Tab-separated table of C-alpha atoms in Angstrom:
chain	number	residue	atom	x	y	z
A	1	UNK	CA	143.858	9.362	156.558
A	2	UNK	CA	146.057	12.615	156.592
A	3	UNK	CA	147.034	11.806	153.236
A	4	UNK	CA	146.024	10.022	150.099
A	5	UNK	CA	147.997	7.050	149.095
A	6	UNK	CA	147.884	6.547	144.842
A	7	UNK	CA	149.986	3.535	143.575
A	8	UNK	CA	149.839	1.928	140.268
A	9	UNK	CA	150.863	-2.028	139.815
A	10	UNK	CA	151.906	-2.360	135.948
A	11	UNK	CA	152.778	-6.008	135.157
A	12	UNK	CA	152.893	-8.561	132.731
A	13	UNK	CA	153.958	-11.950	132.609
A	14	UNK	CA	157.594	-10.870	132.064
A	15	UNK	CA	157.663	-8.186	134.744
A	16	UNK	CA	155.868	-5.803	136.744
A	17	UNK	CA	156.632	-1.718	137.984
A	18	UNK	CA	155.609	-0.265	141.301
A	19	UNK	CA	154.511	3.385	140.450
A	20	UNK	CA	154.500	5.793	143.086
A	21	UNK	CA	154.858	8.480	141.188
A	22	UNK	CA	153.383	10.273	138.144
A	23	UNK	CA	150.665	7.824	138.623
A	24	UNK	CA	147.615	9.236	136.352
A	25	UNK	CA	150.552	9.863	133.975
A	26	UNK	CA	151.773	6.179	133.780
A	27	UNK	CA	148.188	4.615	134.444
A	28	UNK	CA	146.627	6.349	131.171
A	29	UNK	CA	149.705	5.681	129.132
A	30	UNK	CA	149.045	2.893	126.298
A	31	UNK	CA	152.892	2.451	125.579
A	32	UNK	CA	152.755	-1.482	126.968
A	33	UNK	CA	149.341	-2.285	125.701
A	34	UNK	CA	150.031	-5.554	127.021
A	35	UNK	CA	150.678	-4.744	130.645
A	36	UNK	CA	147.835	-5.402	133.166
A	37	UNK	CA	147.272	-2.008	135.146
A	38	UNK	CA	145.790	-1.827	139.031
A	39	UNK	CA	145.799	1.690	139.999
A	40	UNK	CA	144.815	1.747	144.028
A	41	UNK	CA	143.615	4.893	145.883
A	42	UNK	CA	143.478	4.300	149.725
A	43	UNK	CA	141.669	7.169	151.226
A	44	UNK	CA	138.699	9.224	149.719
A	45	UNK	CA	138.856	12.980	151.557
A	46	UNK	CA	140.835	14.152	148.701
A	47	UNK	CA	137.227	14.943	146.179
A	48	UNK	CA	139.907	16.909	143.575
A	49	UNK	CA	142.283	13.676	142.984
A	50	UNK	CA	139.638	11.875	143.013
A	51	UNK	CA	137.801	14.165	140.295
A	52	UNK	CA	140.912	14.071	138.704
A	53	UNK	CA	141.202	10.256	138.543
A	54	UNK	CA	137.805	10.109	136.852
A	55	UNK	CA	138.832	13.139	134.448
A	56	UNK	CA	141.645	11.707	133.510
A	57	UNK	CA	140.655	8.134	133.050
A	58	UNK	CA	137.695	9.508	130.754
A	59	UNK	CA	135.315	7.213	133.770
A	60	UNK	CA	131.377	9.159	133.783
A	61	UNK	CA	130.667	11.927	135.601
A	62	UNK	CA	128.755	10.143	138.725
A	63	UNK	CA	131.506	8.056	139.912
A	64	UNK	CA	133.106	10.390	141.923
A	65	UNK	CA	130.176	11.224	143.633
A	66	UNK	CA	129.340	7.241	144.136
A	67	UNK	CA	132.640	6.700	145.287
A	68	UNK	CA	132.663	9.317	148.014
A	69	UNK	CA	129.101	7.614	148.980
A	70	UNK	CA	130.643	5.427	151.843
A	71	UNK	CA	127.234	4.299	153.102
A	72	UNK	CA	125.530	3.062	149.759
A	73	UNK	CA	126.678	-0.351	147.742
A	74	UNK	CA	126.670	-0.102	144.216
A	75	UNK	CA	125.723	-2.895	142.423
A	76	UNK	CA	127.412	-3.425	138.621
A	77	UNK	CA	126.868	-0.734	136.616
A	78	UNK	CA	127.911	-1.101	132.826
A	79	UNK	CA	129.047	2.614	131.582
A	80	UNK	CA	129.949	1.284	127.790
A	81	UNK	CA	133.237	1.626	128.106
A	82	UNK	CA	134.013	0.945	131.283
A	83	UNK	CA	132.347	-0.834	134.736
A	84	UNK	CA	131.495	0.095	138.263
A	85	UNK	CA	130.711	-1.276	141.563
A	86	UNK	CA	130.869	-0.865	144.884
A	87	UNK	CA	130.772	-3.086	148.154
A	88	UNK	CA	131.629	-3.325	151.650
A	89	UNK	CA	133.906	-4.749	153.060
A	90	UNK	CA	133.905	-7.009	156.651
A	91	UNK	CA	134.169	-4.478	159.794
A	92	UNK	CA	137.342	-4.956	161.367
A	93	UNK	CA	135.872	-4.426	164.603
A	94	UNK	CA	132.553	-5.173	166.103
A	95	UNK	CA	131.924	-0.996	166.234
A	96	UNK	CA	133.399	-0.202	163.282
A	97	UNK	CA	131.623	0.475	160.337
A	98	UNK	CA	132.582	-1.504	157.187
A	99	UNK	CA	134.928	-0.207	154.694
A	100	UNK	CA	133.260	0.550	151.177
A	101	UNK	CA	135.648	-1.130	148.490
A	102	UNK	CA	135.114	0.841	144.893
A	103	UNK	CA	135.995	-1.470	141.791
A	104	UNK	CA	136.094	0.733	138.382
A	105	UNK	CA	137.725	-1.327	135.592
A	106	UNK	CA	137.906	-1.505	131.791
A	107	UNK	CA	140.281	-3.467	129.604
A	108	UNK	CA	143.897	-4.084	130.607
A	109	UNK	CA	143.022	-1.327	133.754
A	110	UNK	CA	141.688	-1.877	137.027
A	111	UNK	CA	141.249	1.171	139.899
A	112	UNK	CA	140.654	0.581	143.516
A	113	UNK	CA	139.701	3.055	145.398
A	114	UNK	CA	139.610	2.290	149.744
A	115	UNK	CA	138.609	4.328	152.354
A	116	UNK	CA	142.120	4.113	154.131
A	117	UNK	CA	145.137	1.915	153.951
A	118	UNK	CA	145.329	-1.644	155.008
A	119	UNK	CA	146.288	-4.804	154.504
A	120	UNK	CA	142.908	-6.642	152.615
A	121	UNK	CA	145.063	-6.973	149.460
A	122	UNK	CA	148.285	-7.360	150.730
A	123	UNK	CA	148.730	-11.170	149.482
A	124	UNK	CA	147.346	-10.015	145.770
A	125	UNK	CA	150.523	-7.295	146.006
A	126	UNK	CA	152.888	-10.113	147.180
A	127	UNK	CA	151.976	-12.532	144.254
A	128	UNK	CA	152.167	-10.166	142.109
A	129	UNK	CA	155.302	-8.801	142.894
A	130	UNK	CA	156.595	-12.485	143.304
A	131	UNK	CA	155.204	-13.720	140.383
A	132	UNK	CA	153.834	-16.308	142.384
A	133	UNK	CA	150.650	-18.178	141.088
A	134	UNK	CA	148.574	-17.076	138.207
A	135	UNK	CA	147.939	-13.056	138.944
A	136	UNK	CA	151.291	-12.147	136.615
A	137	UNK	CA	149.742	-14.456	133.179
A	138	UNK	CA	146.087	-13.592	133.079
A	139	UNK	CA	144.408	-10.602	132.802
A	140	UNK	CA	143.140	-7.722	134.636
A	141	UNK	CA	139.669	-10.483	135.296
A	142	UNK	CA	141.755	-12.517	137.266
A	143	UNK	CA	142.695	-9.843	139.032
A	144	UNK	CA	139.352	-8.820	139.853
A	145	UNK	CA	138.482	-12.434	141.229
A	146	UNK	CA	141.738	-12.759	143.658
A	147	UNK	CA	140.026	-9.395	145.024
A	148	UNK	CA	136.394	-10.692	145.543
A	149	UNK	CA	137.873	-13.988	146.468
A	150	UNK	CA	139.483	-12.315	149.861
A	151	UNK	CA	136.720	-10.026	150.989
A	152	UNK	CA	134.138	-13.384	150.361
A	153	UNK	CA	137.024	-14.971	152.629
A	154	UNK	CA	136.484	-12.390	154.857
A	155	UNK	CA	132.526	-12.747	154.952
A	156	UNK	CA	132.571	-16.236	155.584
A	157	UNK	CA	135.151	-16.126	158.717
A	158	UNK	CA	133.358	-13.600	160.196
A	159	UNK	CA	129.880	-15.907	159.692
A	160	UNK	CA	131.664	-18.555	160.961
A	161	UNK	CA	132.318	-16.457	164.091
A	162	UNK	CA	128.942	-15.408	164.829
A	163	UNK	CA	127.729	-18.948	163.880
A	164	UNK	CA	129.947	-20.119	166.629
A	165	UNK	CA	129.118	-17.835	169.166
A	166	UNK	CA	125.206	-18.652	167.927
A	167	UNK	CA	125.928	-22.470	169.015
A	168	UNK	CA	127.418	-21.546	172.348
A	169	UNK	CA	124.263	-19.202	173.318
A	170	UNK	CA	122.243	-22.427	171.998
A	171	UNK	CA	123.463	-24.916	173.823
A	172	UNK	CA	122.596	-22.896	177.095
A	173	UNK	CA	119.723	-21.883	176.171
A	174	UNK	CA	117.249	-23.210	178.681
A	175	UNK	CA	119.774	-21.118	181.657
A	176	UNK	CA	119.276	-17.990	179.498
A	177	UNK	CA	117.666	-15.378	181.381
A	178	UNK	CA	117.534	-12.445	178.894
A	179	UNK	CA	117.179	-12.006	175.161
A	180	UNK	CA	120.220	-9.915	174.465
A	181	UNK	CA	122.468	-11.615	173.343
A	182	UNK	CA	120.296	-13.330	170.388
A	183	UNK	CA	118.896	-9.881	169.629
A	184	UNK	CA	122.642	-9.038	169.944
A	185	UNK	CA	123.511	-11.769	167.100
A	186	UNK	CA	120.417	-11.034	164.833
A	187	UNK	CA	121.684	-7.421	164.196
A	188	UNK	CA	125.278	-8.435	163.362
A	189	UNK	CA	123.730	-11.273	161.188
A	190	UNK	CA	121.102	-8.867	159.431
A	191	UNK	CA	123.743	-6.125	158.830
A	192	UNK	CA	126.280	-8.539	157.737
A	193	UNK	CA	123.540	-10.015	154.787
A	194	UNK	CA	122.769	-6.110	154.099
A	195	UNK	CA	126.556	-5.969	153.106
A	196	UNK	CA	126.755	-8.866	151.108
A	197	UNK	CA	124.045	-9.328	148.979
A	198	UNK	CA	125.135	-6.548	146.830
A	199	UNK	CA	128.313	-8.941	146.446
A	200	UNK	CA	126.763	-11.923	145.737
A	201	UNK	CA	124.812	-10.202	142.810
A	202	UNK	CA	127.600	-8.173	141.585
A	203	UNK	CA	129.687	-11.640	141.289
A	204	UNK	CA	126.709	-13.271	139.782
A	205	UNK	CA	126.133	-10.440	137.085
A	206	UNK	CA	129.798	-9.916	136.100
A	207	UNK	CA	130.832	-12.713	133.966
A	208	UNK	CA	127.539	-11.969	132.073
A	209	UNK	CA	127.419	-8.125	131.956
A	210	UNK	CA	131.346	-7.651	131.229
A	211	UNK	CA	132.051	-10.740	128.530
A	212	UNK	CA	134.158	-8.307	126.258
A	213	UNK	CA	136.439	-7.797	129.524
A	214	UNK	CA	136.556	-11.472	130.931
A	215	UNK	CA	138.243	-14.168	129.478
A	216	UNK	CA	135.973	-17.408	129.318
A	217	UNK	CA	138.966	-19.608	130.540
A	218	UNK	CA	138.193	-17.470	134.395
A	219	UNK	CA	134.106	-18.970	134.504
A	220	UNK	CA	135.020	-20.924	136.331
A	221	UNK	CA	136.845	-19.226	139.162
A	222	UNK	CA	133.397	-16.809	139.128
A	223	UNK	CA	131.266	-19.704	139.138
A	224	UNK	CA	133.392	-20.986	142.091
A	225	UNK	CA	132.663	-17.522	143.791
A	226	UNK	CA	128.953	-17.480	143.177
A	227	UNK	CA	128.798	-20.663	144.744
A	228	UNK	CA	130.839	-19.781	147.628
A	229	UNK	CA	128.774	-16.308	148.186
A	230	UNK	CA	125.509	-18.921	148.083
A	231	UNK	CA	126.623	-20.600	150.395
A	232	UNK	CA	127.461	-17.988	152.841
A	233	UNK	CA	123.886	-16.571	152.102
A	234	UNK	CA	122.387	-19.925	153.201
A	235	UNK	CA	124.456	-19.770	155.816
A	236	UNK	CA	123.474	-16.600	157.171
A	237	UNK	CA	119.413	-16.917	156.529
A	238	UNK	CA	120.218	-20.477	158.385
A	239	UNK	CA	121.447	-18.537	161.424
A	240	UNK	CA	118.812	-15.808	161.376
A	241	UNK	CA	116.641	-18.636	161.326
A	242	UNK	CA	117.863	-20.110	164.467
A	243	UNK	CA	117.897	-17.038	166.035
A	244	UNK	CA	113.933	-16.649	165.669
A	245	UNK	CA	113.607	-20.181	166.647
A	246	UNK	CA	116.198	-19.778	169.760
A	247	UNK	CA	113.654	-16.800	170.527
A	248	UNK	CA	110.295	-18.635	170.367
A	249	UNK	CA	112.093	-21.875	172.336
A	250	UNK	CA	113.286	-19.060	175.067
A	251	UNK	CA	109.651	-17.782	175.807
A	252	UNK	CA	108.846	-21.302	175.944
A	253	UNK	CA	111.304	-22.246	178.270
A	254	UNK	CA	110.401	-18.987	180.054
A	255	UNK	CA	106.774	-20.132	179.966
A	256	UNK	CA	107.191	-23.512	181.038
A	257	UNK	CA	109.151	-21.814	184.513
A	258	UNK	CA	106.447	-19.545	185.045
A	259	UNK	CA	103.729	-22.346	184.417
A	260	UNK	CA	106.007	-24.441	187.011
A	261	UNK	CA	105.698	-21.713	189.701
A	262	UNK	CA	102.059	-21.420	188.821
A	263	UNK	CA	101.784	-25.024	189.678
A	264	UNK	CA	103.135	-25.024	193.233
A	265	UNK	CA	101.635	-21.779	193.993
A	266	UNK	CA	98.374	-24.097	193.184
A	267	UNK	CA	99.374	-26.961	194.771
A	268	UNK	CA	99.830	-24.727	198.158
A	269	UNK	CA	96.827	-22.768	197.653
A	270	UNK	CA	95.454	-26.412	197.590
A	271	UNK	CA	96.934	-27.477	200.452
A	272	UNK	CA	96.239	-24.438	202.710
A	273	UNK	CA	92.548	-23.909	201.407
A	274	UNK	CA	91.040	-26.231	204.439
A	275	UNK	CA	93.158	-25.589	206.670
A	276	UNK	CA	92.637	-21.798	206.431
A	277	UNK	CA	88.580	-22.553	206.176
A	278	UNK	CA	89.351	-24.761	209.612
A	279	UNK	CA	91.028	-22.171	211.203
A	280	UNK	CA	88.192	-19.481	210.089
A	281	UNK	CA	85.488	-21.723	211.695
A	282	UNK	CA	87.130	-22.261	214.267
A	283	UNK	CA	87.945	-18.519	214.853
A	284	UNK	CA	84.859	-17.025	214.976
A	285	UNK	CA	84.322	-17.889	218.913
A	286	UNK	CA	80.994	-18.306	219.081
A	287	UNK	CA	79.558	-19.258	222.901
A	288	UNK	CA	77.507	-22.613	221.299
A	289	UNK	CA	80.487	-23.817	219.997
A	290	UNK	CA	81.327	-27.349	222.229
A	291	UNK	CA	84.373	-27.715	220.689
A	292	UNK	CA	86.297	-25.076	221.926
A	293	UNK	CA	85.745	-26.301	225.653
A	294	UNK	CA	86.870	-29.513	224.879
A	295	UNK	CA	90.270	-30.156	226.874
A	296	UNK	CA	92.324	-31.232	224.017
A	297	UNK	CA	90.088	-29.482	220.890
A	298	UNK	CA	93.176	-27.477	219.760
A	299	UNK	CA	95.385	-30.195	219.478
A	300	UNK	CA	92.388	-32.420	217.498
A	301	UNK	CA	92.285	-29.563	214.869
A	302	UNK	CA	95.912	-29.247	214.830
A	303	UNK	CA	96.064	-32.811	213.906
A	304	UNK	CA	93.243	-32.333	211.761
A	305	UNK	CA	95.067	-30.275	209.583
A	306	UNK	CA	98.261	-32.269	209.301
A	307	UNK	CA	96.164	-34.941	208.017
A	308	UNK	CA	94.580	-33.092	205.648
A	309	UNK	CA	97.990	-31.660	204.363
A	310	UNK	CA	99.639	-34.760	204.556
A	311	UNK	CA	96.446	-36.612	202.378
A	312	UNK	CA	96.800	-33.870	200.144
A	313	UNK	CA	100.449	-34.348	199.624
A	314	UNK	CA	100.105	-38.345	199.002
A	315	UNK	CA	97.206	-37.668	196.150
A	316	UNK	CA	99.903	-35.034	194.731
A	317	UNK	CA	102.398	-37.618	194.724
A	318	UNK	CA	100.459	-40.337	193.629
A	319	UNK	CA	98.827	-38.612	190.712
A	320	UNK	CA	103.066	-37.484	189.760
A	321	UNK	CA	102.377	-33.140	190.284
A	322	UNK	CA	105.142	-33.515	192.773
């Protein structure tokens, strides 16, 4: 991004202010102590705001660096007074890399900080500002649910897409004549479980790990989550799964051709084997052979040999090789 975008969302179940400006001012302010605060930072090249942000919000002295890390998940860490974690986010393209999502949140204040802008939380900003649903009564928890809730939503539409594309390859299998596209489909599916176990444990440990934060009426919607992110998981080891077995069935169907043209190079070698020994007696030209003076001695072995060919092909037939 050329520029940083800071906005702060302060709301309660009365009403709710868009702050674009003086944002570290209005986001550390404790006039409303009521007031549910999400403070989101798309774009991370700006180190000083970001320095800043963590200065200002009294957060430890690491997180800036672990936010700027765009290629390491954090799982929950517990700094006292406030939390951290970080996770990644579904590529929005099949060569980009995923977008690392960084969640730092105490009471009544929530900070997201995004690599650049886009439209991930653009529903959560819409109900709030709406007052539509829940987000607007409960607390800065339920907040941090709606947010897992859509990148999980994103996880599982984008395993449902590979899974898809994993059937298709499947159910051509046996006309398959290269391992590509499976080894193709075990990378995304391996990357994409890199990405989201961190999730699934960070949703697992939360409820547990930040019970002075999270209000016991939102278990459930966490247990609902860890559930959800379980099943995804099973999904995904199912796939990668299938994948090994689609490769061990392809070298079988690639060993059952190659043991098929094995067999009728046989069955000709078997065929042509006395004929060729016929024609190599036959073609040394010795004087004390009587055969070769015989008027019609060529056309005797030729028939000979049909014979022999055609026998040959009968016992083939008969004993089902052909």
């Amino acid at each position: 991004m050329d520029t940083t975008d800071l906005q702060l969302y302060a709301y309660n179940a009365e009403q709710i202010d868009i702050i674009s400006k003086d944002v570290i001012k209005a986001a550390i302010s404790e006039a409303n102590v009521e007031s549910q605060k999400w403070l989101n930072l798309n774009g991370i090249h700006d180190v000083a705001l970001i320095q800043k942000l963590a200065k200002k919000l009294q957060l430890h002295s690491s997180i800036p660096r672990k936010v700027i890390d765009t290629e390491q998940s954090h799982r929950l860490i517990d700094y006292d007074e406030h939390y951290y974690f970080g996770i990644h986010n579904v590529p929005e393209s099949k060569d980009a890399p995923p977008e690392k999502i960084s969640f730092l949140f105490r009471k009544n204040l929530l900070l997201t900080v995004q690599e650049k802008s886009n439209k991930h939380f653009e529903h959560i900003r819409k109900r709030l500002a709406k007052n539509s649903g829940k987000a607007r009564q409960k607390q800065i928890d339920y907040l941090i649910f709606l947010m897992l809730e859509s990148i999980i939503d994103n996880y599982a539409a984008e395993t449902d897409r590979l899974s898809e594309k994993l059937e298709n390859i499947y159910k051509d299998i046996k006309n398959l004549k290269e391992l590509d596209a499976l080894e193709t489909l075990r990378e995304e599916f391996s990357l994409v479980k890199i990405y989201f176990i961190p999730i699934k444990d960070t949703i697992k440990s939360l409820p547990d790990v930040c019970e002075n934060i999270f209000d016991d009426s939102n278990e459930k919607h966490f247990k609902f989550l860890k559930d959800w992110a379980d099943q995804i998981l099973d999904d995904i080891n199912f796939a990668l799964q299938k994948i090994e077995s689609g490769v061990n069935l392809f070298f079988s169907y690639q060993n059952q051709r190659l043991n098929e043209v094995m067999k009728t190079l046989t069955l000709v070698s078997v065929i042509f084997i006395p004929i060729t020994f016929i024609a190599g007696v036959y073609g040394m030209n010795f004087h004390n052979m009587p055969e070769l003076s015989m008027p019609y001695g060529y056309f005797a072995v030729l028939g000979l040999m049909f014979a022999i060919s055609v026998a040959f092909l009968l016992f083939f037939r008969k004993r089902k090789w052909l």
